[in-house]
XYZ file of C-alpha atoms in Angstrom:
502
model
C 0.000 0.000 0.000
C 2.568 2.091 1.046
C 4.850 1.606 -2.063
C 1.728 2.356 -4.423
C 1.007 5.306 -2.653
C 4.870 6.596 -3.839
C 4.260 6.066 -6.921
C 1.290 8.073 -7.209
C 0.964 11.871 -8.308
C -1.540 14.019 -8.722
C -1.475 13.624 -12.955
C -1.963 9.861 -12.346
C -4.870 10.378 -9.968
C -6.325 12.495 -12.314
C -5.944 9.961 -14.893
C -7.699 6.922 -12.870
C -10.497 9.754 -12.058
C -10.998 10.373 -15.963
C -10.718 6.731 -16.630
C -13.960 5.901 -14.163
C -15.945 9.183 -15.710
C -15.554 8.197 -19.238
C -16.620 4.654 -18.418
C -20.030 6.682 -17.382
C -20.127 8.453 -19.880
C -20.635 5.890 -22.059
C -22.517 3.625 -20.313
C -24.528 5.161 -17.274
C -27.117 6.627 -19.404
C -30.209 8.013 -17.616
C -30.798 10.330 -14.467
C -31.084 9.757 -11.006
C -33.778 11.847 -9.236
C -36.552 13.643 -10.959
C -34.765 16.987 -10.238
C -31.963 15.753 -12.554
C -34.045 15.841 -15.332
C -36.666 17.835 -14.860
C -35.500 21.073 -13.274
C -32.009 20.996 -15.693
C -32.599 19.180 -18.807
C -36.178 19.583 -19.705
C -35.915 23.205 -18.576
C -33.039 24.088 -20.555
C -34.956 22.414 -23.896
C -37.849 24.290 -22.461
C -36.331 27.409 -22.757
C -34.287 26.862 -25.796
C -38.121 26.180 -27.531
C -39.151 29.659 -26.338
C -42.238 27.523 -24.823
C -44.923 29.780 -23.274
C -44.398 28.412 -19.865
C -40.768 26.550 -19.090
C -40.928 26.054 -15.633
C -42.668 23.201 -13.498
C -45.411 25.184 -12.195
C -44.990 23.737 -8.534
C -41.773 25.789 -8.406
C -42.622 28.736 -9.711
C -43.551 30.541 -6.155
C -46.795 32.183 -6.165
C -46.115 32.691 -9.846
C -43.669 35.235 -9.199
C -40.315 33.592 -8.923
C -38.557 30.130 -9.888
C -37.119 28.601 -6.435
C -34.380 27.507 -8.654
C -30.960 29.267 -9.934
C -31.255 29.510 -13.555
C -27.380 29.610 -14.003
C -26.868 25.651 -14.027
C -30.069 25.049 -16.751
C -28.502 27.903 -19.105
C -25.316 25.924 -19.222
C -27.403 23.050 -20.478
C -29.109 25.720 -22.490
C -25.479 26.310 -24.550
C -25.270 22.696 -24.988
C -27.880 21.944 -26.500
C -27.997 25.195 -28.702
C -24.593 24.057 -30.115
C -26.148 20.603 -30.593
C -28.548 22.085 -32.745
C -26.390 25.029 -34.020
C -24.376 21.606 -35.647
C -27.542 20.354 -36.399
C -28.817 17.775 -34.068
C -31.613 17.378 -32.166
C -31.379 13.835 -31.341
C -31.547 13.935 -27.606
C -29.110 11.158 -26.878
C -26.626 13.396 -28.195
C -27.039 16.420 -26.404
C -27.018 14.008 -22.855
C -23.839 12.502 -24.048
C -22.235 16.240 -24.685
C -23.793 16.998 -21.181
C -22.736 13.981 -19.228
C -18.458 15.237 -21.336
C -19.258 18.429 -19.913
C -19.920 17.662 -16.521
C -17.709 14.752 -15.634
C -14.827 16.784 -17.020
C -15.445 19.948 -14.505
C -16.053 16.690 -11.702
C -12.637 16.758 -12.085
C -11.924 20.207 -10.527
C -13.098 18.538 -7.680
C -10.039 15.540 -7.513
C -7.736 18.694 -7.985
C -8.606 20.981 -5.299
C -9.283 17.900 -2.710
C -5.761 16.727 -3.704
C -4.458 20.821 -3.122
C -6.444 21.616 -0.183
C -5.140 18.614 1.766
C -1.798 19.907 1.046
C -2.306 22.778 2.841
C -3.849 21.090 5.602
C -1.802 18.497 6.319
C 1.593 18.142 6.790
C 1.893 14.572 5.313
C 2.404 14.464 1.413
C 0.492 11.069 1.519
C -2.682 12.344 2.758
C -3.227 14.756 -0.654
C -2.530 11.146 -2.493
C -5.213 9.429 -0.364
C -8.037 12.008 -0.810
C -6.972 12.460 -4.308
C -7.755 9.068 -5.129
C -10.970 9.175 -3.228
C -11.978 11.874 -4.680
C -11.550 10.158 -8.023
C -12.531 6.359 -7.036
C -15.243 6.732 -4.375
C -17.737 4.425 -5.474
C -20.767 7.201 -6.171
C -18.531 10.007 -7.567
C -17.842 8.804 -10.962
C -21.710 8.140 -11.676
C -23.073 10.827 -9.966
C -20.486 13.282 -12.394
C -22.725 12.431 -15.434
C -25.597 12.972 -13.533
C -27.104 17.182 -13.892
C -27.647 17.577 -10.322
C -26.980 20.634 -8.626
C -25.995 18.855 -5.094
C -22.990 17.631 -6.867
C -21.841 20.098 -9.549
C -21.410 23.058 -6.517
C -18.132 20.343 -5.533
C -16.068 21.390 -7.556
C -16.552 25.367 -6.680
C -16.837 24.444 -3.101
C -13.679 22.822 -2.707
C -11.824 25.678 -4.728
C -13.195 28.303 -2.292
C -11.958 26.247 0.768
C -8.859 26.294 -1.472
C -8.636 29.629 -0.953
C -9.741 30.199 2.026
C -7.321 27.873 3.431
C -3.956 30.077 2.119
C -1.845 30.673 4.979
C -0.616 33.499 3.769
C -3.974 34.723 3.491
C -3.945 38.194 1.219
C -6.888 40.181 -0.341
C -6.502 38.363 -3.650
C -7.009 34.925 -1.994
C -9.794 36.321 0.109
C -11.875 37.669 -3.551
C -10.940 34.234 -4.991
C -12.435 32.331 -2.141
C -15.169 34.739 -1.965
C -15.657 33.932 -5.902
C -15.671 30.462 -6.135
C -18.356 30.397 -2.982
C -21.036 32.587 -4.639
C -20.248 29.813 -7.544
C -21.250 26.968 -5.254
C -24.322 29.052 -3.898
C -25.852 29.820 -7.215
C -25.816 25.996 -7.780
C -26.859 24.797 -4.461
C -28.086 27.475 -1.869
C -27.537 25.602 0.858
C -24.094 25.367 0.800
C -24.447 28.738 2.825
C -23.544 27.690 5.999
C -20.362 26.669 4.758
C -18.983 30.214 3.689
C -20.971 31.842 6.332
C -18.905 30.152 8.918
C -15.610 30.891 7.267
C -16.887 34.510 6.970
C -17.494 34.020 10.541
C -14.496 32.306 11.895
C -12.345 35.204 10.233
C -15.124 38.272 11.907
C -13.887 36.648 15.286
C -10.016 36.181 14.896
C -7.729 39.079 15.476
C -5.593 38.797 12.850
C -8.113 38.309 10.112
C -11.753 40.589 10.764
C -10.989 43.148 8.198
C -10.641 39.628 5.743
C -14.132 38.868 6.870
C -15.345 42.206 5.934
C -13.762 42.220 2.579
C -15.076 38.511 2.033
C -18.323 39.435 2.868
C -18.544 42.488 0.361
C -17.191 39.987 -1.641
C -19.695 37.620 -1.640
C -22.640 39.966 -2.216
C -20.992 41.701 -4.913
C -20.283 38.393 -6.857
C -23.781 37.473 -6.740
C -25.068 40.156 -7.587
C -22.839 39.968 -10.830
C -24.101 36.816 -11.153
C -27.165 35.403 -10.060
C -28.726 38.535 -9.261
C -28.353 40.042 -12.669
C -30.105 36.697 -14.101
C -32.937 37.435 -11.401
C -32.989 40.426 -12.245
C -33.472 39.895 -15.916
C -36.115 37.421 -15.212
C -37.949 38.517 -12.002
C -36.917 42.003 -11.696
C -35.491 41.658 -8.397
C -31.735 40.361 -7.851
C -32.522 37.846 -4.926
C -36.120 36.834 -6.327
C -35.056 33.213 -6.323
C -33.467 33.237 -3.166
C -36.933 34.664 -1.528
C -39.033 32.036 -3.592
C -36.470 28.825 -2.345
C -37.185 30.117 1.170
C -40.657 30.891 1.225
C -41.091 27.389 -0.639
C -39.350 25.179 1.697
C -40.674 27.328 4.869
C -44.050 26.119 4.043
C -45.005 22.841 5.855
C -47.225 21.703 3.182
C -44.639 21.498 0.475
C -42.667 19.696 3.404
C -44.685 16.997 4.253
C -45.118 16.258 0.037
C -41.510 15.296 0.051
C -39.308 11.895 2.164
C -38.937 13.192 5.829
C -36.835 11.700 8.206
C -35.550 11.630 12.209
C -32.647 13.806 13.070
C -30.118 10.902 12.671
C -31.060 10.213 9.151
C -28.071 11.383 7.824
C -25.374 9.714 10.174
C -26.596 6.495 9.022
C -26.699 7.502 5.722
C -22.783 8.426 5.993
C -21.830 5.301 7.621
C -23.538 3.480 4.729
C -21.741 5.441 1.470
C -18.493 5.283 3.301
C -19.415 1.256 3.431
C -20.388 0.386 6.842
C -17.548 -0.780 9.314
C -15.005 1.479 7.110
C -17.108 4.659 8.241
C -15.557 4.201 11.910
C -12.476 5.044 10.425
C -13.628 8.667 8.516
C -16.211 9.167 11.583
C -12.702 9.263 13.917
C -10.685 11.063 11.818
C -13.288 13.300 11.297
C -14.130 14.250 14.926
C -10.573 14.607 15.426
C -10.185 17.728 13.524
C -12.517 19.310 15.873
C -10.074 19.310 18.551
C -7.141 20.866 16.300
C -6.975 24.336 15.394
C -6.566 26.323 12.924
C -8.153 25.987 9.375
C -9.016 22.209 10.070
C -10.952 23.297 12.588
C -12.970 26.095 10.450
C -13.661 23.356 8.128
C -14.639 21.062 10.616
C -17.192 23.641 11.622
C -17.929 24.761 8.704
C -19.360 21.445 7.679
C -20.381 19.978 10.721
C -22.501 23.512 10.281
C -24.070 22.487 6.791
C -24.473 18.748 8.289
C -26.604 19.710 10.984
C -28.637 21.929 9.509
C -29.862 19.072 6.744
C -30.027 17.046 9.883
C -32.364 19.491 11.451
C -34.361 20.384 8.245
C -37.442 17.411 8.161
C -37.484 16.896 4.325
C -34.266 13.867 3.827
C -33.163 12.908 0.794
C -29.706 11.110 0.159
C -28.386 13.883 -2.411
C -28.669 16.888 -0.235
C -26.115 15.538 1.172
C -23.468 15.400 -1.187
C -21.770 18.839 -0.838
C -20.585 17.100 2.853
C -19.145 13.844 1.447
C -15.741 15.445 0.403
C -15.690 17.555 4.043
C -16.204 14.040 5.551
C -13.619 12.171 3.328
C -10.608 14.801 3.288
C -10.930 15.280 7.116
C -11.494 12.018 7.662
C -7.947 11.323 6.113
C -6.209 13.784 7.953
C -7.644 13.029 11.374
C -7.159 9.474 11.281
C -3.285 9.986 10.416
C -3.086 11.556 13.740
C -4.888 8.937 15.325
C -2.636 6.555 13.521
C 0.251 7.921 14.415
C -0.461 8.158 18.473
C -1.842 4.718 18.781
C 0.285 2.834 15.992
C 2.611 0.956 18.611
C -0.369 -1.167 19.514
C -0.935 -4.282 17.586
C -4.938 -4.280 17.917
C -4.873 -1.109 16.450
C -2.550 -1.588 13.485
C -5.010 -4.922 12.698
C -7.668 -2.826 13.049
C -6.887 -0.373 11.178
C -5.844 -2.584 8.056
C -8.547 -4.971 8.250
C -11.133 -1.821 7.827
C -8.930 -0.460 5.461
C -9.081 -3.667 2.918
C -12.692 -3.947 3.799
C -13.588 -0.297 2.171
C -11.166 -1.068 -0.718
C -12.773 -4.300 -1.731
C -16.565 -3.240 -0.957
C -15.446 0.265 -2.544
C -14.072 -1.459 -5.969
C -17.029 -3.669 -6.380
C -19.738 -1.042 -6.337
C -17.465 1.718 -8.595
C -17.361 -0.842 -10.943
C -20.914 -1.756 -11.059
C -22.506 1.794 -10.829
C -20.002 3.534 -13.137
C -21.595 1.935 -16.060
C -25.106 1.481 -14.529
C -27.843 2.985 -16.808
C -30.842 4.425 -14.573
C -34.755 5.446 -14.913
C -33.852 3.129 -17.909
C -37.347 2.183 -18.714
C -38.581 5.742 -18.412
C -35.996 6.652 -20.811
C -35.686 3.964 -23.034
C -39.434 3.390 -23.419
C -39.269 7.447 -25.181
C -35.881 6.557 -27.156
C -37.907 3.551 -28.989
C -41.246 5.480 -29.916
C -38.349 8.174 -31.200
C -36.543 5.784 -33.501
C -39.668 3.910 -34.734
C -41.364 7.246 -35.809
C -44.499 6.209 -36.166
C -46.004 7.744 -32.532
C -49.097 9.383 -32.694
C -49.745 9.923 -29.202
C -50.004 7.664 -26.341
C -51.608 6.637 -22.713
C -49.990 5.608 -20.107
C -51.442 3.641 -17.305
C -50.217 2.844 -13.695
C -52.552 2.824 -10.810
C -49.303 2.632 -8.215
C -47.830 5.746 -9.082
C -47.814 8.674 -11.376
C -44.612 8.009 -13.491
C -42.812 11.055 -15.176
C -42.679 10.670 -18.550
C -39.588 11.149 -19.939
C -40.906 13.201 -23.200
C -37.090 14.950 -23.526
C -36.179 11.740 -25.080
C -39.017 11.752 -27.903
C -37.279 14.703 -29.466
C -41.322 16.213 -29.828
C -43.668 17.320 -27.416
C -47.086 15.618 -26.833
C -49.948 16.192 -24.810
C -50.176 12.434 -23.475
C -53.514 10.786 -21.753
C -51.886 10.210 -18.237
C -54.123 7.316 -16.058
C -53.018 7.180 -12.902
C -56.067 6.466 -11.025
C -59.591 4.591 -11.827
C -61.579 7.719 -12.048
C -59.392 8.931 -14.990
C -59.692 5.549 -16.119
C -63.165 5.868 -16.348
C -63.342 9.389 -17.856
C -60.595 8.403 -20.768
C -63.665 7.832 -23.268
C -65.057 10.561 -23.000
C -61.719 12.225 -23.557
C -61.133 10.330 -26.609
C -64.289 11.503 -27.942
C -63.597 15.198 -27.133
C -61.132 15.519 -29.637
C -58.957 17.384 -27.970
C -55.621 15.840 -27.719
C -54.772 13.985 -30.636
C -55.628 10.031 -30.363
C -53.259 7.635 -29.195
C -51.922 4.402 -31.286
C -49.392 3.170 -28.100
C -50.207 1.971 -24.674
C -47.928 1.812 -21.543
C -48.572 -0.339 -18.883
C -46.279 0.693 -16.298
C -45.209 -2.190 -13.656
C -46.238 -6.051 -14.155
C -48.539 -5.949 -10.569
C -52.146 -7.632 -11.675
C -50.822 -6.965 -15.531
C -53.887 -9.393 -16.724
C -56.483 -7.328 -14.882
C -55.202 -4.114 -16.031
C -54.998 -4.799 -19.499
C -58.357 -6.515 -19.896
C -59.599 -2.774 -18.304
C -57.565 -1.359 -20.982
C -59.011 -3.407 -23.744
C -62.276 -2.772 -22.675
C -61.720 0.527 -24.365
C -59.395 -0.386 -26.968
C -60.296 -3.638 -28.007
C -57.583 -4.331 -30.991
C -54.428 -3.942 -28.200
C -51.463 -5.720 -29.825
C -48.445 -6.572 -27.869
C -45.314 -4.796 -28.939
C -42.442 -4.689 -26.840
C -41.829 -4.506 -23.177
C -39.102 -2.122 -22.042
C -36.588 -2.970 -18.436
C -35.177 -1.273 -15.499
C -31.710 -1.651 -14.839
C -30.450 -3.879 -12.870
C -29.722 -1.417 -10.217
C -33.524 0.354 -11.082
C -34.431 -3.166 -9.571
C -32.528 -2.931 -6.834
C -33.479 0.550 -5.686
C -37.301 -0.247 -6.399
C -37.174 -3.437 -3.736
C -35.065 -1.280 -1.237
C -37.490 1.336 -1.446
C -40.584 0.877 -3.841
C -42.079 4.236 -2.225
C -39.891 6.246 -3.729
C -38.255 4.543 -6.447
C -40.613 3.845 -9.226
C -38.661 1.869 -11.685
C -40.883 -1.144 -13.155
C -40.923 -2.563 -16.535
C -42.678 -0.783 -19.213
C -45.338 -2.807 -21.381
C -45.878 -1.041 -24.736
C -49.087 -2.040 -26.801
C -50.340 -0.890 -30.392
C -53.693 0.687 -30.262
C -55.025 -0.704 -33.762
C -58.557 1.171 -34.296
């Protein structure tokens, strides 16, 4: 281990990092959460159609704001309009330039987790270690093709620490952290607490409060030059999506719509990405830097900060936790070394310590190599990408009595107004709608999920009695898996296509 570790730099790191993100890529096709997809990619198309209406109506706050920065989407925006500036529409293309895009700026992140352990540790081996968990850790290569804001702010967020972390701390480093910050915010809001409580830590010292003062000016002035003036443009007010995000998520109704969870949610859900017995290690190491000063210290606040506050906040889901992961991982690494090092005379400790150690590496290998290349919401996806290339869709309905399944309509390259079924009464009303006239008539039906497939389809043929079989689309394999872990919330069931023949 030891001898590997020598022979690792930074270039190679970065070279096993790209290795792993092109593998994804190619192969891990898809997205991951409906915010993914919807609030980035269909939004960007949405806007590069000039629609009359591009945002999903539940976010746009009393119909004044969108809760959401618009920064991210209008990156996708420039994708896609040099996709069809070249002249393609095909959707698969313009996800594969996305998923180039972002994997390659995931790699900012590997660089300035490799830097900022420099400067916070005095052991050259600890940069190599966080380096090549920054670029090996089983969720980061997959989750760098995904378009989700929780993990794109990384790579900003870790170049403001960067920054903020100079110990020769001047005015130009104190702009540049200040910079890179308003960055992450405009991404992800939350990641607030984080620069707050640098700002903060530097207001109390008394060698550094006329930093904080600076850094604070900073801040507001950078996002005012940037997400304000794209509020502005759209809302006429420079913090319009800041106000709507807040009076959103302050409102206990659009809470309880959403997974909530117990305080401890989140501890658990750390000890289970950082693989179970291996988290005792990072959970040490991590503590430790609370009781050493300095900028590990501010760091360790400064996340424990953003930590508790998700922790605190009812509404849980596994994502908003991302930002913390490389907090967790980079002063996990350093604070273990000194635990190392003050217990390492004691056999126990050393076994220990190396039996944990192969544990994560093994358990750590086996699921980067499975979910690098793992293609998710494949039916959802898929299901669009076959109507697309057999070109023959009129329209179609889709049924499913569990759930209401987004439609992936991005991937049809045209927009329809579909007959969505999601519950007997509509069910029952569909005639009528046919007869209206005023959508256009369907010749494909999806049965979503195989649960009492007879009984559903006889309902179905009830009203469209010449139902042909034609092809019957799959999850992934890891679709299946996160449907029996959690079927509540993960909605990924085999799609049953039939021709409607009138």
């Amino acid at each position: 281990m030891q001898q590997y570790l020598e022979s690792l730099n930074l270039r190679k790191i970065l070279l096993i990092g790209l290795f792993f993100r092109v593998l994804s890529i190619i192969f891990s096709k898809g997205y991951a959460f409906t915010d993914d997809h919807y609030e980035v990619v269909v939004l960007a198309q949405n806007l590069l159609d000039k629609v009359d209406s591009p945002f999903t109506q539940d976010f746009l706050v009393n119909g004044e704001a969108y809760l959401f920065s618009l920064i991210y989407p209008y990156i996708h925006y420039l994708i896609f309009g040099i996709c069809e500036w070249f002249g393609t529409t095909n959707p698969e293309t313009k996800m594969l330039l996305a998923r180039i895009v972002n994997s390659l700026f995931s790699l900012l992140s590997i660089y300035y987790g490799y830097k900022l352990t420099e400067r916070l540790s005095n052991h050259k081996n600890d940069a190599k270690i966080v380096g090549l968990l920054l670029a090996v850790f089983w969720v980061f290569p997959f989750m760098s093709v995904r378009n989700l804001r929780e993990f794109v702010c990384i790579p900003p967020l870790l170049m403001g620490c960067y920054y903020a972390v100079n110990q020769k701390l001047n005015n130009k480093s104190v702009l540049l952290s200040a910079f890179w910050f308003v960055i992450a915010f405009v991404f992800r809001y939350q990641i607030v607490f984080i620069p707050f409580t640098v700002g903060l830590t530097w207001l109390l010292s008394k060698t550094n409060w006329q930093k904080a003062i600076l850094f604070g000016f900073g801040c507001i002035g950078f996002y005012l030059l940037t997400q304000g003036v794209f509020d502005y443009i759209y809302w006429g007010n420079p913090i319009a999506s800041i106000k709507a995000y807040f009076t959103f998520n302050a409102d206990a109704k659009n809470i309880e719509i959403y997974p909530n969870g117990p305080w401890h949610r989140y501890i658990g859900t750390m000890a289970g990405l950082s693989l179970g017995l291996s988290s005792l290690l990072f959970f040490a190491g991590y503590f430790k830097t609370a009781t050493q000063a300095g900028n590990r210290r501010m760091l360790f606040l400064a996340s424990l900060f953003f930590f508790a506050f998700h922790s605190y906040y009812p509404n849980k889901q596994e994502r908003f936790i991302l930002p913390f992961i490389p907090f967790f991982l980079i002063l996990g690494v350093i604070g273990f070394r000194d635990i190392y090092e003050s217990l390492q005379n004691k056999t126990w400790f050393r076994t220990t310590t190396k039996v944990l150690v192969y544990w994560f590496i093994v358990l750590n290998t086996i699921l980067l190599c499975i979910l690098s290349v793992t293609y998710t919401k494949r039916s959802r996806v898929e299901s669009m990408n076959y109507f697309r290339e057999k070109g023959d869709l009129q329209n179609f309905v889709i049924q499913n009595f569990q759930a209401s399944q987004p439609v992936a309509i991005f991937y049809l390259d045209k927009r329809l107004d579909y007959y969505d079924i999601d519950s007997p009464e509509k069910l029952a009303a569909l005639p009528n709608e046919l007869k209206s006239g005023k959508k256009v008539y369907p010749n494909y039906l999806i049965i979503v999920g195989s649960a009492d497939l007879e009984a559903r389809l006889a309902m179905m043929k009830k009203i469209f009695p010449k139902l042909q079989y034609d092809t019957n689309i799959e999850p992934s394999f890891i679709d299946n898996i996160a449907y029996v872990l959690n079927p509540s919330h993960n909605h990924n069931e085999t799609w049953f296509i039939y021709k409607i023949v009138r």
